[in-house]
Tab-separated table of C-alpha atoms in Angstrom:
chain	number	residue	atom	x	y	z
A	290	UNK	CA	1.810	-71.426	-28.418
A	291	UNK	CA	1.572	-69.974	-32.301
A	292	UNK	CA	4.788	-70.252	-34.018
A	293	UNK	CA	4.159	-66.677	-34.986
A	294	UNK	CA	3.767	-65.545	-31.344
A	295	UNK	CA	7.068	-67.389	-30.032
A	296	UNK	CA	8.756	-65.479	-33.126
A	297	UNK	CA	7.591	-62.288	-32.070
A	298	UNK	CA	8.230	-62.960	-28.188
A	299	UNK	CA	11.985	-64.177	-29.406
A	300	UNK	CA	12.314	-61.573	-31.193
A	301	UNK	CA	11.221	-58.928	-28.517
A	302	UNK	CA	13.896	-60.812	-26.393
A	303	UNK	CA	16.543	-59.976	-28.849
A	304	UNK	CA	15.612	-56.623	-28.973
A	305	UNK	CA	15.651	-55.883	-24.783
A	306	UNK	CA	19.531	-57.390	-25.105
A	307	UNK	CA	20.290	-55.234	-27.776
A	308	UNK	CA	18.608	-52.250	-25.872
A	309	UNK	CA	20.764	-53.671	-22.444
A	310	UNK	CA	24.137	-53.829	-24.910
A	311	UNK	CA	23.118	-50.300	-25.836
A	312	UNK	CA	22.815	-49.280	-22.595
A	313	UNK	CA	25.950	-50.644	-21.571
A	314	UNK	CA	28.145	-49.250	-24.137
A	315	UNK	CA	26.448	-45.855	-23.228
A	316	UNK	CA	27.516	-46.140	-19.887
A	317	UNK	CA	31.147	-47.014	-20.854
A	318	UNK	CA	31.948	-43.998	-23.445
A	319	UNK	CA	29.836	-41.634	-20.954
A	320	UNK	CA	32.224	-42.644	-18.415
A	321	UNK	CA	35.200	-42.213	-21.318
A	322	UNK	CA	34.007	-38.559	-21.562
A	323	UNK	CA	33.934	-37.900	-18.282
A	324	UNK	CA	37.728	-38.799	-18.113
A	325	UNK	CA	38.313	-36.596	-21.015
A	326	UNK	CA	36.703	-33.772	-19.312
A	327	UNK	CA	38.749	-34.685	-15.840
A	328	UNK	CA	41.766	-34.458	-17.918
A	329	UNK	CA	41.058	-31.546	-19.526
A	330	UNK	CA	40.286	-29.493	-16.462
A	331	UNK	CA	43.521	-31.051	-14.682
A	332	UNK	CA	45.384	-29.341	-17.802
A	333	UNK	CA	43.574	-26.253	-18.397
A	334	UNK	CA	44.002	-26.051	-13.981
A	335	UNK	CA	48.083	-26.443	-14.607
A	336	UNK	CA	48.030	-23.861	-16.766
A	337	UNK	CA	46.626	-21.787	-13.684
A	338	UNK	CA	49.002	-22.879	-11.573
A	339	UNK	CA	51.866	-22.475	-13.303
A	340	UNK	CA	50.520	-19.182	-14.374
A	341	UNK	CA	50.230	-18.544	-10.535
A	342	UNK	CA	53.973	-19.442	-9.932
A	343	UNK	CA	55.339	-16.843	-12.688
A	344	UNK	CA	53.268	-14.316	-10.657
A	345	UNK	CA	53.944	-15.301	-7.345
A	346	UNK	CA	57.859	-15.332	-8.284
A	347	UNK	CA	58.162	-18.616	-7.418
A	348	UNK	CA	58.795	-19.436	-10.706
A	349	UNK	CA	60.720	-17.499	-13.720
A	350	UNK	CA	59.189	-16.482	-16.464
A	351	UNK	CA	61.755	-18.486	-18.805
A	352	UNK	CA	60.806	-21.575	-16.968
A	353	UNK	CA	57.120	-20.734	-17.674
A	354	UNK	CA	57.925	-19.873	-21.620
A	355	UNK	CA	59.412	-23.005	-21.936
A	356	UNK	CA	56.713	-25.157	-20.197
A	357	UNK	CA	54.013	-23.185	-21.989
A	358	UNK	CA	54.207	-24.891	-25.273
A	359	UNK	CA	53.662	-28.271	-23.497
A	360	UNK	CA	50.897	-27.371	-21.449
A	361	UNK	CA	49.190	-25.920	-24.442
A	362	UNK	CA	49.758	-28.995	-26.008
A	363	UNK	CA	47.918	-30.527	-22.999
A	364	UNK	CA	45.241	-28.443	-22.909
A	365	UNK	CA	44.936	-29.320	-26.828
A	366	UNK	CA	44.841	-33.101	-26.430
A	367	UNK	CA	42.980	-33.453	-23.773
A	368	UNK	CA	40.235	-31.001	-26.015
A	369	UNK	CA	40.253	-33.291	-28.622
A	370	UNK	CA	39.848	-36.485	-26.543
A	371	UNK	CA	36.715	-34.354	-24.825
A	372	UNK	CA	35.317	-34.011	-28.541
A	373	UNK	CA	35.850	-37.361	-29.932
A	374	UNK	CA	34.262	-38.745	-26.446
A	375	UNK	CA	31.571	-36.326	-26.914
A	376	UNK	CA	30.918	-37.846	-30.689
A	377	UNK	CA	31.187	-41.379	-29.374
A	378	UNK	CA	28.610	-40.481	-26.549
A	379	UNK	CA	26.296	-39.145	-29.294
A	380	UNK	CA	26.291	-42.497	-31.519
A	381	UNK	CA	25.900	-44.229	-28.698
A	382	UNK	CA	22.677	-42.529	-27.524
A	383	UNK	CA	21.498	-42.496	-31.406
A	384	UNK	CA	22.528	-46.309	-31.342
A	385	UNK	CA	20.216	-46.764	-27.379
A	386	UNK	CA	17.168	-44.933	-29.457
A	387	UNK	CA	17.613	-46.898	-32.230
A	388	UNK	CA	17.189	-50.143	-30.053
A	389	UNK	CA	14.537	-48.944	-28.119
A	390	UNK	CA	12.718	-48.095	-31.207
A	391	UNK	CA	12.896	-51.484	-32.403
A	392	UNK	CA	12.134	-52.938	-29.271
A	393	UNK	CA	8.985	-50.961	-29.005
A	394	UNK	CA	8.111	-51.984	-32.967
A	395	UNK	CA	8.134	-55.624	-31.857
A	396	UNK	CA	6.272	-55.412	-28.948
A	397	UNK	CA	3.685	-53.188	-30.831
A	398	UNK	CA	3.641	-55.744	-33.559
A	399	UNK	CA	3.037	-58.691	-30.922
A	400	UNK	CA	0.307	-56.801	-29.273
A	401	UNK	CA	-1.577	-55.884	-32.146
A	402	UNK	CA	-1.031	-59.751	-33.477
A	403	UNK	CA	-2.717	-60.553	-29.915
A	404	UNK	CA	-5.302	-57.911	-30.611
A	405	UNK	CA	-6.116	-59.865	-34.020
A	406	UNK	CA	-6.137	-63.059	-32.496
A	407	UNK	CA	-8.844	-62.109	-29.274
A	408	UNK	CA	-10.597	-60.627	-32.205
A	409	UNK	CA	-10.897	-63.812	-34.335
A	410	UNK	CA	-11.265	-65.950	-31.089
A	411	UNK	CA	-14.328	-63.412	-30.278
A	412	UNK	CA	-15.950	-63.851	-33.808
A	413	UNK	CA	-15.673	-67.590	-33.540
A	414	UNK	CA	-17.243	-67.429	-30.371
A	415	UNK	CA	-19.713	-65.802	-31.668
A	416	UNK	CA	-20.156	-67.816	-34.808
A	417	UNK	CA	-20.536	-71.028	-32.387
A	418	UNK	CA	-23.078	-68.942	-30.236
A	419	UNK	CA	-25.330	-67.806	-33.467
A	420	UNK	CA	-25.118	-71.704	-35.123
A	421	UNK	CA	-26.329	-72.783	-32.223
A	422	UNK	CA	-29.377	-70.437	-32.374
A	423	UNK	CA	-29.948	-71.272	-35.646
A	424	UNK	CA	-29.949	-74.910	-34.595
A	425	UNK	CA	-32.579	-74.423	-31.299
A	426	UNK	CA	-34.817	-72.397	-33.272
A	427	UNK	CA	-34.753	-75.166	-36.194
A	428	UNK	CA	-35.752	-77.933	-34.028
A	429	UNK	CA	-37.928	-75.679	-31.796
A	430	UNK	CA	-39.600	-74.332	-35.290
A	431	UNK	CA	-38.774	-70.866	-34.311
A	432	UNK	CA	-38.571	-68.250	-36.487
């Protein structure tokens, strides 16, 4: 095989593990926001509840006042994580385009290479084809 086509075919296999590793972190901070989220909706759902409790009675509003500040606090955190998981899922997508971009330049690159070479391969074929015309119609004095 052509040095220049095992470069381009190790190449190409570079660029599928970099698209897999892509991939793969993808799947790990899409699963980190997801947990954000969770949290987030447990908090934000506490807040209903204990909301619920301070009109049900079974819980006085002092006792609500003074848990409020923490659950807010909750509710913040857990919004923040959501965003900075939502930021990290976003570079990670722009980082799986990215490597499927350059996978798909390689492989374009080898197949056109390819394309050059059964081109070349044709002409000398041809080339072989039209000598040996010129050679039978020499020796039959045709022409």
């Amino acid at each position: 095989m052509n040095p220049r086509a095992r470069a381009l075919q190790s190449l190409i296999r570079l660029r599928k593990t970099e698209v897999d590793q892509a991939r793969a972190e993808l799947a790990r901070v899409l699963a980190h926001e997801r947990a954000a989220e969770v949290r987030l909706a447990h908090s934000r759902q506490q807040l209903q509840s204990e909301q619920f409790e301070v009109s049900a009675g079974h819980t006085s509003m002092e006792d609500f006042l003074t848990w409020l500040p923490v659950g807010r606090d909750a509710i913040e955190r857990a919004h923040r994580l959501v965003l900075e998981a939502q930021q990290a899922s976003d570079q990670a997508r722009a980082g799986l385009t990215q490597a499927n971009a350059a996978l798909k330049a390689a492989e374009a690159v080898l197949a056109r290479w390819r394309e050059e070479e059964r081109e070349k391969e044709a002409r000398r074929e041809q080339n072989e084809v039209d000598d040996l015309s010129r050679r039978v119609r020499g020796v039959f004095g045709i022409g």
